Structures are given as structure tokens and as C-alpha cells.
Amino acid sequence: MIQGRTDLALELQEELQESEIDGIKIERKVDKNCGISQVKIVVETKEAEQIIGKPMGEYITLESETFLEEDDSYYEDMSEALHFVLRDFIKEEDRVLIVGLGNDKVTPDALGPLVVENIFITRHLKQYDLIKEDTIEMSGLVPGVMAQTGMEVVEIVRGVVKEAKPTKVVVIDALCARNSSRLNKTIQISNTGISPGSGVGNHRKAMNEETIGVPVIAIGVPTVISVPSIVRDSMEAIFKVVKESGGTSFTEIFTEEEKYQLAREVVDPGLVDMFVTPKNIDEAVRRISFTISEAINRYIPLSK
Amino acid sequence: MIQGRTDLALELQEELQESEIDGIKIERKVDKNCGISQVKIVVETKEAEQIIGKPMGEYITLESETFLEEDDSYYEDMSEALHFVLRDFIKEEDRVLIVGLGNDKVTPDALGPLVVENIFITRHLKQYDLIKEDTIEMSGLVPGVMAQTGMEVVEIVRGVVKEAKPTKVVVIDALCARNSSRLNKTIQISNTGISPGSGVGNHRKAMNEETIGVPVIAIGVPTVISVPSIVRDSMEAIFKVVKESGGTSFTEIFTEEEKYQLAREVVDPGLVDMFVTPKNIDEAVRRISFTISEAINRYIPLSK
Amino acid sequence: MIQGRTDLALELQEELQESEIDGIKIERKVDKNCGISQVKIVVETKEAEQIIGKPMGEYITLESETFLEEDDSYYEDMSEALHFVLRDFIKEEDRVLIVGLGNDKVTPDALGPLVVENIFITRHLKQYDLIKEDTIEMSGLVPGVMAQTGMEVVEIVRGVVKEAKPTKVVVIDALCARNSSRLNKTIQISNTGISPGSGVGNHRKAMNEETIGVPVIAIGVPTVISVPSIVRDSMEAIFKVVKESGGTSFTEIFTEEEKYQLAREVVDPGLVDMFVTPKNIDEAVRRISFTISEAINRYIPLSK
Amino acid sequence: MIQGRTDLALELQEELQESEIDGIKIERKVDKNCGISQVKIVVETKEAEQIIGKPMGEYITLESETFLEEDDSYYEDMSEALHFVLRDFIKEEDRVLIVGLGNDKVTPDALGPLVVENIFITRHLKQYDLIKEDTIEMSGLVPGVMAQTGMEVVEIVRGVVKEAKPTKVVVIDALCARNSSRLNKTIQISNTGISPGSGVGNHRKAMNEETIGVPVIAIGVPTVISVPSIVRDSMEAIFKVVKESGGTSFTEIFTEEEKYQLAREVVDPGLVDMFVTPKNIDEAVRRISFTISEAINRYIPLSK
């Protein structure tokens, strides 16, 4: 199974190059007013899980060309659309723990910590009766990354969940995309938690109901592209030029899978732990984090 | 019992104004080479605990007039002295979790988070066999403050301790002092953990062996002074002037305890949640954090 | 002349304890809808300048008890009120340089840098024709503090102004207040620039039309209180208690000026470079900075 | 002329694939004790300037495989080597302005601002006679990037230089490399200032004696790689595989220059403003910044 090139179920599905696969259901809709398109992919069977490389569950993708425009209203529509999707997974009576994954010192990875910084935290206010009784319970955690803590993130979150007893965990994470046009423009929501690093294999590090003890909703936005993705895309273009110059066609020689594998192999091993990110990433990450925190804060009437 | 004006056992003992108290043992020594003075206060009985307002255990205070001078060697001597004290509590075979308390967004409270940032974390390296087998296990955690997380810090730490199973927890915290001359110049180490907010009363929030499950060593440095402390000190001086001008003497009217209580009462309630801190606090906190992280990193030979 | 205890013209005027002073004009109004009160003090003569200790010019103070409530709309009303005041000083055809004073590493002093971070900068977009021609020109500068740069802030700003040629400079600064109830709740706007440290005396460091070459509008919010202010306020309260206990009355012995002078003198010299600030200062400063940046961004239609 | 793929004179020279070029002098030496290799390239003529694409002057490159190892002594040797090189350009009697270029909010670009943060600033201490008279004068500036300020960096620096009157400017900047093995391991020092974006063409933005008014020493460390560089390197490897599979050889079709041009063209335009950086960039940038600031602080005896 091909891995590591994207965290987006939507891109994995696009790569399958088949319009219909047993056990994978796809729904699309576009809100014509605000231009936000929504794609819902449901992975329904163990077989489909193997084919697409993502655990069984729902993957909703929101996309908007314009949501990062320089505009005071930039986040309004997207925040509302995201809030609407979240309502399927999180109810007012839930006790919610928002977990901001990533390294707050590395710009494209700081999305999760930034979101938690702007969440309206209520758990302590409820315990001390400082807020209306029926307000949703929100707590927040920024667990850091393994290089900073020496611990798996899942260990930290599981320990905190056992003590603080939320009914739902929401993890916010920066993702890796394959297509540069999706960078900072796409939000993926899923009810399957996250499987850091790779698809369905790595059970030990996964953060889901099985490992954490309560349902895990994941909100992710691609802020980086993997180096092999970029190499592969460029290869395609180069071979086209080569062919026109009288060389051999690329697609005549390699299958899709072989192409990505080749791209991985030819990339300098020193680049394996590198990522590609836009120059305006600071501004982009701040705006996206605000969009997500506002979508969550909409659960709390007084902060509307 | 008078509370809240200082987190330093040394200052509490000084206020007692009695040279000898049953159950409180004091040892003093000065290193003439480096000018670091060390005071060890041992609270040995439950009665002494009530008198001094600090739980039974050892409190070591290191003080140096010069350790924050602008000098590349600023931290060397103090780091070494601190490391030497820590060796009584933490052994090479321990598995240590360093917890950086405080709000990393508020300068004088960011001491703990800054220390963790510079600790040489080894736990994950040991698990993946990426470091010498006999290296001490170090992990790190920055739990945030209740306004950011909605959770008591002790809940977060206890949960993480249960999962990650350290044998010792070291908490780093910014403290409150009574005397401005101690600010940023004193390090207190104790084996009693910490009792946030106040003395021995507040069991629910205390972080010690009882609440966490493993011994808790606390390293603290006063970076702020409480407003009532400053008011009280100024009162003394003013009343002296008043007396010379023909008024009544302060000390003729009030006992020590009444003076502090009065200072608390007359302070504008809007100031209760305020703290006093020096203007160069950014520089001071960075230097102190480096002193502490280096003292801990001395456990790891390869980083020496 | 009494100095250093407040940067607010309003508080200086209140201390004068005279309802009318030649050369000082006062106008008050309250917007009943949003609860924002506005006081405009005009210092009209050189004599009045000496009496109040602030240079000739206009000082507008906006106050609102509620503008820092936890509410999505927290900044809306205050932003609009501030924008309305600014319109008297800055016109659409101006070329504006926003200068964020203060140390971005010390929380209560980071207000200016945070505002500049959120300003919609247009100067470069106009030069490269990337924005509508009639958009107001905005540039931004965070000059740092003398301990970081070794230079007077006025040197840096003057040099940049000569090169970049704005027609107006707006300096944003954290101020010192006397009254804790004004902290983080008051915005002062003036057309006299700023006189760091103290009143009208210190010409070398002042930032105004004379030293910079173009008119300087100052926007300031008190985020700290000086230690002597707190001591003085407490003294008053203590002496009341003392008198009731049979001692001498404070006001019988000292004049207003003497009281403040006394408070300065009795304060431990180690506290001279300290400030008092609330524990939630991180949250407060972020919210205020957003209020100010939005007020300025309202000049740019596309960001509305 | 080929541009944009590297800021390192050493890599430009390597690409020339000729052992000797008129007007370009190369000296190499290796310090066997500490393993630091030093290459000095002198561009002596206008013709050589055109060939190598770098202005006339000296380019010294320090490289060490080990200087970023996890070790307390990591910076010692490299700092000393860098200090030794700087001594050719900066004398004790100079008045030095250290300029930290880049965006402090984007990790790989924060190198310059981080260096300035740790420089021992003396200019104000000298002016107020708070330091020994013969101490070197150091001032510091973090001008920000155009998106934050709306101004060219050269405008800001020139304005400040005219006011503060240093005799030398040292600019610290994060660079772009071609070869991933040089990332975070190489320091380039030159006496030609910097030409942002590209080679010798872009006069308006260049920062050198001509545009600033005093000699400009540049210290740069590659922390990112350009996307076309990675694509080009991968192309080479892929074509090798293709050829072995019976396809046409790449090098048979294209010249070196054409290859890089092709790599640029085939890269998705959305990637033009992207950069490639390692995952541990936070740690790497902090260590390098410390290495550079210590090399500069060695001018000040009291901080040794």
C-alpha cells in the first residue's frame, strides 16, 4: 500500500482512479452562496479500508478558494460550515477535550496549539459555577511532540482523558497534502481519530476510541506537502517534455504506484524528514486556526 | 496562619522571629569561592508544619548576588550547586518527568515552560535504543494553566504519570517572594512538591507523592512579589516618617500578623490578582531557565 | 512637578482637584447605546502644560466597563469609537506609519508589537500596484526597546520616517495608570506624540512632530500600574484605620504632592524598575491589541 | 544567468564545473582538530562577477559535519572559527550594527531575529558610561519583512544607519541551498552585503556599501532548499533509472542550465513561493543562532 504522500482521504480516493469502489460511498455538494464545496467519503468495510488506506468511518472535506482572502469575513462562512459538520459528531451535552497536536515552535505545525489558544474553555468555570449550567464543557490540551516530551502523544492524551473524563476528544492537526492547490484551503473532519505517520497499520500511535477510550473527532488542514509528491508531479511534466523531445514516455514505462515509489527512492535521503511549505505560512496558519476555533466556540452561546 | 505573601520557606522562617523552633532545623553554609550561600530548612514535625506553614520535608535555598551578571559564566556555578543539591533527590537510575508549570505567554510565569524547552529529553531515545542504555530517562511536560486547559494541573500530571510511569517528578515553577532583593536571585529546592496558592491547607491542588503517586521534587525561583508584601514594607517605612513627624508609631499599634493582614485589607480588591515584577523580567527569566535546565542536563554525560 | 505615576492626562487632571483651570478645556460625553464614555482634555497654553504636566494638544480618553468581556463582539463598539476619534487626525489621503512600541517579550509591554502584527499593511501593495489606487497607505514598524537595540526608539523611527516618508506616524504604546480600575479598560488618543518616562521635560526621547518631522498620533492603553501609586493608595486607607485606632490623620500631616513623594521614597529602591500587572494580562493584551488594529483597519474598505 | 537556486557562492562555483576561472580565486583549508573545513572564494573582476553570479568580494564558507550534534560544546569550535573569520572584517574600534533579517514568525526564517536577541548590546551602555570605554559598540535591529512593514528592508536599515551612525553593518540571514547536505551545517561570511532574491541584478533591494553607506558584512546559513533544486536533483536520478529501463538519457538531451530551467518550468506555479525545510528546524535554528551570537559576543571581553 502506498503511504505518506497525503493525509487527505479525498486525495487517496482521487488516486484510486475508479469511479466506484465497493464499500466506499461518496457524496458531493456545493453551497452556491458561499462557494464552499463539501465531499463526504464513507469507508464502510474492512476491504475498503485496505483499498483506500484509511480506517472505516466518515471523512468530510470542506474546500473554498476564497476563505483565506484578506477580508474581515474570511472565516465566517467556513467557520459556519465547519460548525455545521461538527454538530453531527458533538452535542451540547458532551464534555469535550480539544487537543492541539503539533510543535508550536514550527510554523506549519503550530495549527493545533494555536486553535487551543483561542478556544473558549469552560470546564473550570462549570466546576466553580461561574457559567450557565447548560453551557457545553470545553477543556484544552497542547501535549507537545515526542522530541519535546519523550512520550507518545497518545500516552499523554490517554492519561489526561482518564482523569478529566471527557465524552469526546477533538484533535486538531496540520496535515500533509499531495496537491499544492489544496494547501491551506481544505479542512478535513473525520470521526476515526488519527493514525500518525501512515494509514491503518500503526496501531500503537493511533489516537482513536480504541486507544483513548472515547470517540475521537479529527479536524485537519493540509499546511505542508511531502517532497516525494512534488517530485512525482514534476516528473510527469518533465517526461512530457522529454517525450516531445523524442524520448520515452513515462507513463509507458511505469504504473501510478511505481511512479510514486520511484519518486520516493530518487529523493535524497536527507530530504526524507523535510517538508514543503509556502512562504506566507505564518499568516495562513493564524487565519485557519481562527476559523477552526470560531467554529468550535459557536457551541457557546455567550461567545456568539 | 498568614499566607500568600511568599512561597519561600526561608522567608517564612525569617518572619517567625525566633531563633529556634521545635521541629524546624536550619543549616547554613557559604561557598567562599563562588559566593553562593545555601540554607537548608528541615520541617520535621506536624506541629512545625503548622507554625511555618509549609509541609514536612526539606527546603534548600541557594542564593547568589552575582549569578545573573552579564557574563558567559553566569550560570556555571549556580548550575553546579543546583545539580549537587538535586543529586540528593534524583539518582541516575530514576525515570524523571520534568514538569514546567506556569503560563508560557506571561513572562514571569514562563520559567517552567522555558526550562522544559531546554531539557535534553531521552525517554523516546531510550525506547528506540538511540542512546546509551544507562542514560537517565528524562521526559518533559508543559501542562499549561487552568485558564488555558480548564483542568487542574494536578489532574493532567497525575494522568500522564500513570501512563508514562516515571519514578520521580520534578516541577519547575515561578514563585512569589516577599523581599525584592530575593527576586530572580534565589533558587528553592524541596522534596515536598508544591501546594499552589497557599500553605498546607489546599489538598486538592497540591502536587506531591500523595496526589501524584511518585515523589515530587520542586524547583522554584521567585520572579514576582505580591502587592500586599510591597504595601506592608512601605507602611513600615512611612510610619517611621510619620512618627518622626509627631504621629503614632506603627509597631506600637499592630503586631506583625496584623500588619500583613491590614496591608491585604487596604489593597484595592482590583489588585488582588496582580503581581509586581521587574522591567527586565524577560532577560532574567531566560537566564534562570538556562541555569536550571543545565543543572538537570548535567545528569546526561554526553551533554556535558 | 509630580511625575511618573500615570501616563493618562485624565488621571493627571483628576489629581488637580480643581474644577476649572485656565488653558485646560474638558468635554465629556457618554454613548448610551454601547456604554462608552469619552473625555476630551485640551491643553491650550504653555502655562496649562506646566500645571498638568502634559504637552499642549488634545487628549481623548475612551472608557468602557464591558469592552473586555468574553464575547465575540467585545471589540466592535470600542473599535468603532476609536476609529471615529482617529478620523479627526488621520485622513484617507495620509501615508501612515504605525509604530508598535515596547518589548514583545514582556507581556504587558507587547501591546504595540501585537497591534502592528494585525495591521493590514498596504504600502508595498500600492508601490507594486497590487491594490486599489485610493487605498490608504499603511506601513508598520516594531523598533524594539533600547535594551534590545542599543538605540533610542526616536532615532530608529526618525531614520525610517526620513526614508519611507509617511505623512503621519501613529505610535501604539502600553501605558502606566494610577488607578487599577482603569487598567486594560481605557484607551487614550492624543495628537502630541509621546514623552517616554515623564511629562514635558525629557526632550531628547520625545516622539513628536518636532523630533520626528511629521505629526505623531499616540494611542495608549494602561496595562501596568506603578508601585508608588499602589503604595500611596494603600497609605490613605491605612492611615484611616490608624486614625480610627487613635493615631494621627495622614491628610492632616501631608499635602497630596507630599504623599506621592513619600510613597516614592519609602518604596524599596529595588522596586523602582518594577511594575504591577494583572494575572490575566496575556488575554487582556491580545484583546486590546485586536481592538486597536481593527479600528485602524477600518480605513481600508476591503478589509471591512 | 542561472539564479535563485542557491545563495551559496560555494555551490555556484561547484556548478561551474571548471577547475579554474579567470578572476575567481579559491583557497581551501581544514582544521584537523575540530573538523571544520574552510573555503574562501574571491571574486576579483567584473567578468567573474557575471560568470558566478555574485558581486565582487570575498566569500568564506565554514562547514562542519558535527557542529549541530547534541552536545554542550556544539557551538564552541564553530563559534571560534566564525569569530576568527569576522576579525578580518570587524575591528574592536568599529561601531557595529547587527541586523537580523527575516520573519521571526516563520521558523527557518527566524535565524536573524534570534541572533540579535542574544547579542550583547553595548551602544546605550557606552553612551551612558555604564561599560568600559574601550568596549566595542554593538547595536541591534530586527527590521521585519516587507509583508509586515510595507517597506523594503534596505529603506529601514539605511534610515537607521544615518541616525545611529555605525561604521559597519552585519546582516544575519537564512539562506537557500541547493544541496540538502549543506542545510544547517554551513556558514557563509562575505564582505559584499546581500542581494535579496537573486544575483547581481536587483540593485534596488541590495544591501551593501553602495546602498547603505557603510560596509556590509553578511553572515548566512542555509536553512531551506528551493523546490526546483529538489526537482532537478530527483530528475537526474530518475533519468538514470529510465535509461537503465531502456529510455533516453537525460544528460544526452539537456545541458546543466537547461536542466535547472526545465525543473523551474515543470514545477507547479503554486510551489514557486514554497520552501523545503527539515522537521527539526526549530532546534536547528536555535542552535545555529546561538553559534553566531556567541561568535559576535566574543568581541566583548566581559562576556567571555
PDB file of C-alpha atoms in Angstrom, chain B residues 103 105-108 148 179-181 183 225 227 230-231 233-235 237-239 241-242 245-248 250 253-254 262-263 266-282, chain C residues 103 105-108 148 179-181 183 225 227 230-231 233-235 237-239 241-242 245-248 250 253-254 262-263 266-282:
ATOM      1  CA  ASN B 103       1.716  30.240  31.566  1.00  0.00           C
ATOM      2  CA  LYS B 105       2.521  33.588  27.455  1.00  0.00           C
ATOM      3  CA  VAL B 106       3.104  35.635  30.648  1.00  0.00           C
ATOM      4  CA  THR B 107       6.786  36.477  31.020  1.00  0.00           C
ATOM      5  CA  PRO B 108       7.461  35.983  34.771  1.00  0.00           C
ATOM      6  CA  GLN B 148      -5.944  27.587  29.158  1.00  0.00           C
ATOM      7  CA  ASN B 179      11.591  40.617  49.610  1.00  0.00           C
ATOM      8  CA  SER B 180      12.501  42.308  46.347  1.00  0.00           C
ATOM      9  CA  SER B 181      16.189  41.582  46.928  1.00  0.00           C
ATOM     10  CA  LEU B 183      13.780  38.268  43.139  1.00  0.00           C
ATOM     11  CA  ILE B 225       6.318  39.883  44.586  1.00  0.00           C
ATOM     12  CA  VAL B 227       1.192  43.510  46.132  1.00  0.00           C
ATOM     13  CA  ILE B 230       5.103  45.713  48.931  1.00  0.00           C
ATOM     14  CA  VAL B 231       2.413  47.693  50.706  1.00  0.00           C
ATOM     15  CA  ASP B 233       7.088  47.052  53.575  1.00  0.00           C
ATOM     16  CA  SER B 234       6.217  50.590  52.558  1.00  0.00           C
ATOM     17  CA  MET B 235       3.896  51.013  55.526  1.00  0.00           C
ATOM     18  CA  ALA B 237       8.836  52.995  56.296  1.00  0.00           C
ATOM     19  CA  ILE B 238       6.026  55.516  56.178  1.00  0.00           C
ATOM     20  CA  PHE B 239       5.061  55.071  59.793  1.00  0.00           C
ATOM     21  CA  VAL B 241       8.416  59.056  58.935  1.00  0.00           C
ATOM     22  CA  VAL B 242       5.031  59.770  60.496  1.00  0.00           C
ATOM     23  CA  SER B 245       6.705  63.993  62.309  1.00  0.00           C
ATOM     24  CA  GLY B 246       4.959  63.537  65.638  1.00  0.00           C
ATOM     25  CA  GLY B 247       2.460  60.777  64.774  1.00  0.00           C
ATOM     26  CA  THR B 248       1.865  57.397  66.372  1.00  0.00           C
ATOM     27  CA  PHE B 250       3.000  51.677  63.718  1.00  0.00           C
ATOM     28  CA  ILE B 253      -0.356  49.658  67.436  1.00  0.00           C
ATOM     29  CA  PHE B 254      -0.110  46.444  65.387  1.00  0.00           C
ATOM     30  CA  LEU B 262      -4.016  45.187  57.262  1.00  0.00           C
ATOM     31  CA  ALA B 263      -1.900  45.500  54.153  1.00  0.00           C
ATOM     32  CA  VAL B 266      -6.310  48.111  52.390  1.00  0.00           C
ATOM     33  CA  VAL B 267      -5.164  46.963  48.996  1.00  0.00           C
ATOM     34  CA  ASP B 268      -7.712  47.736  46.305  1.00  0.00           C
ATOM     35  CA  PRO B 269      -9.578  44.462  45.563  1.00  0.00           C
ATOM     36  CA  GLY B 270      -8.791  45.079  41.885  1.00  0.00           C
ATOM     37  CA  LEU B 271      -5.149  44.445  42.767  1.00  0.00           C
ATOM     38  CA  VAL B 272      -5.683  41.041  44.366  1.00  0.00           C
ATOM     39  CA  ASP B 273      -4.945  39.255  41.102  1.00  0.00           C
ATOM     40  CA  MET B 274      -1.969  41.411  40.243  1.00  0.00           C
ATOM     41  CA  PHE B 275       1.726  40.825  40.642  1.00  0.00           C
ATOM     42  CA  VAL B 276       4.826  43.003  40.781  1.00  0.00           C
ATOM     43  CA  THR B 277       7.713  42.175  38.505  1.00  0.00           C
ATOM     44  CA  PRO B 278      10.891  43.897  37.284  1.00  0.00           C
ATOM     45  CA  LYS B 279      11.119  45.523  33.862  1.00  0.00           C
ATOM     46  CA  ASN B 280      14.000  43.313  32.735  1.00  0.00           C
ATOM     47  CA  ILE B 281      11.995  40.174  33.575  1.00  0.00           C
ATOM     48  CA  ASP B 282      12.353  38.739  30.035  1.00  0.00           C
TER      49      ASP B 282
ATOM     50  CA  ASN C 103       9.175  44.808  24.260  1.00  0.00           C
ATOM     51  CA  LYS C 105       8.883  39.512  25.002  1.00  0.00           C
ATOM     52  CA  VAL C 106       7.312  41.133  28.113  1.00  0.00           C
ATOM     53  CA  THR C 107       3.557  40.523  28.138  1.00  0.00           C
ATOM     54  CA  PRO C 108       2.106  43.879  29.321  1.00  0.00           C
ATOM     55  CA  GLN C 148      17.470  45.109  22.655  1.00  0.00           C
ATOM     56  CA  ASN C 179      -5.970  53.638  39.239  1.00  0.00           C
ATOM     57  CA  SER C 180      -6.323  49.874  38.928  1.00  0.00           C
ATOM     58  CA  SER C 181      -9.910  50.245  37.719  1.00  0.00           C
ATOM     59  CA  LEU C 183      -6.234  49.011  33.679  1.00  0.00           C
ATOM     60  CA  ILE C 225       0.379  50.432  37.492  1.00  0.00           C
ATOM     61  CA  VAL C 227       4.457  50.609  42.523  1.00  0.00           C
ATOM     62  CA  ILE C 230      -0.274  51.365  44.784  1.00  0.00           C
ATOM     63  CA  VAL C 231       1.642  52.256  47.923  1.00  0.00           C
ATOM     64  CA  ASP C 233      -3.438  54.393  47.631  1.00  0.00           C
ATOM     65  CA  SER C 234      -2.837  51.868  50.381  1.00  0.00           C
ATOM     66  CA  MET C 235      -1.334  54.504  52.666  1.00  0.00           C
ATOM     67  CA  ALA C 237      -6.545  53.519  53.564  1.00  0.00           C
ATOM     68  CA  ILE C 238      -4.127  52.530  56.309  1.00  0.00           C
ATOM     69  CA  PHE C 239      -3.995  55.960  57.835  1.00  0.00           C
ATOM     70  CA  VAL C 241      -7.572  52.785  60.068  1.00  0.00           C
ATOM     71  CA  VAL C 242      -4.761  54.201  62.178  1.00  0.00           C
ATOM     72  CA  SER C 245      -7.343  53.385  66.252  1.00  0.00           C
ATOM     73  CA  GLY C 246      -6.377  56.697  67.818  1.00  0.00           C
ATOM     74  CA  GLY C 247      -3.405  57.689  65.639  1.00  0.00           C
ATOM     75  CA  THR C 248      -2.750  60.848  63.658  1.00  0.00           C
ATOM     76  CA  PHE C 250      -2.434  61.300  57.260  1.00  0.00           C
ATOM     77  CA  ILE C 253       0.219  65.951  58.030  1.00  0.00           C
ATOM     78  CA  PHE C 254       0.880  65.782  54.284  1.00  0.00           C
ATOM     79  CA  LEU C 262       6.656  59.980  50.346  1.00  0.00           C
ATOM     80  CA  ALA C 263       5.292  56.868  48.658  1.00  0.00           C
ATOM     81  CA  VAL C 266       9.608  54.654  51.103  1.00  0.00           C
ATOM     82  CA  VAL C 267       9.449  52.179  48.258  1.00  0.00           C
ATOM     83  CA  ASP C 268      12.414  49.824  48.264  1.00  0.00           C
ATOM     84  CA  PRO C 269      14.822  51.111  45.558  1.00  0.00           C
ATOM     85  CA  GLY C 270      14.830  47.564  44.195  1.00  0.00           C
ATOM     86  CA  LEU C 271      11.213  48.152  43.211  1.00  0.00           C
ATOM     87  CA  VAL C 272      11.823  51.295  41.206  1.00  0.00           C
ATOM     88  CA  ASP C 273      12.102  49.349  37.957  1.00  0.00           C
ATOM     89  CA  MET C 274       9.149  47.094  38.699  1.00  0.00           C
ATOM     90  CA  PHE C 275       5.582  47.231  37.539  1.00  0.00           C
ATOM     91  CA  VAL C 276       2.264  45.822  38.733  1.00  0.00           C
ATOM     92  CA  THR C 277       0.128  43.913  36.287  1.00  0.00           C
ATOM     93  CA  PRO C 278      -2.879  41.568  36.432  1.00  0.00           C
ATOM     94  CA  LYS C 279      -2.533  37.798  36.172  1.00  0.00           C
ATOM     95  CA  ASN C 280      -4.736  37.578  33.070  1.00  0.00           C
ATOM     96  CA  ILE C 281      -2.557  40.124  31.268  1.00  0.00           C
ATOM     97  CA  ASP C 282      -1.895  37.802  28.296  1.00  0.00           C
TER      98      ASP C 282
END
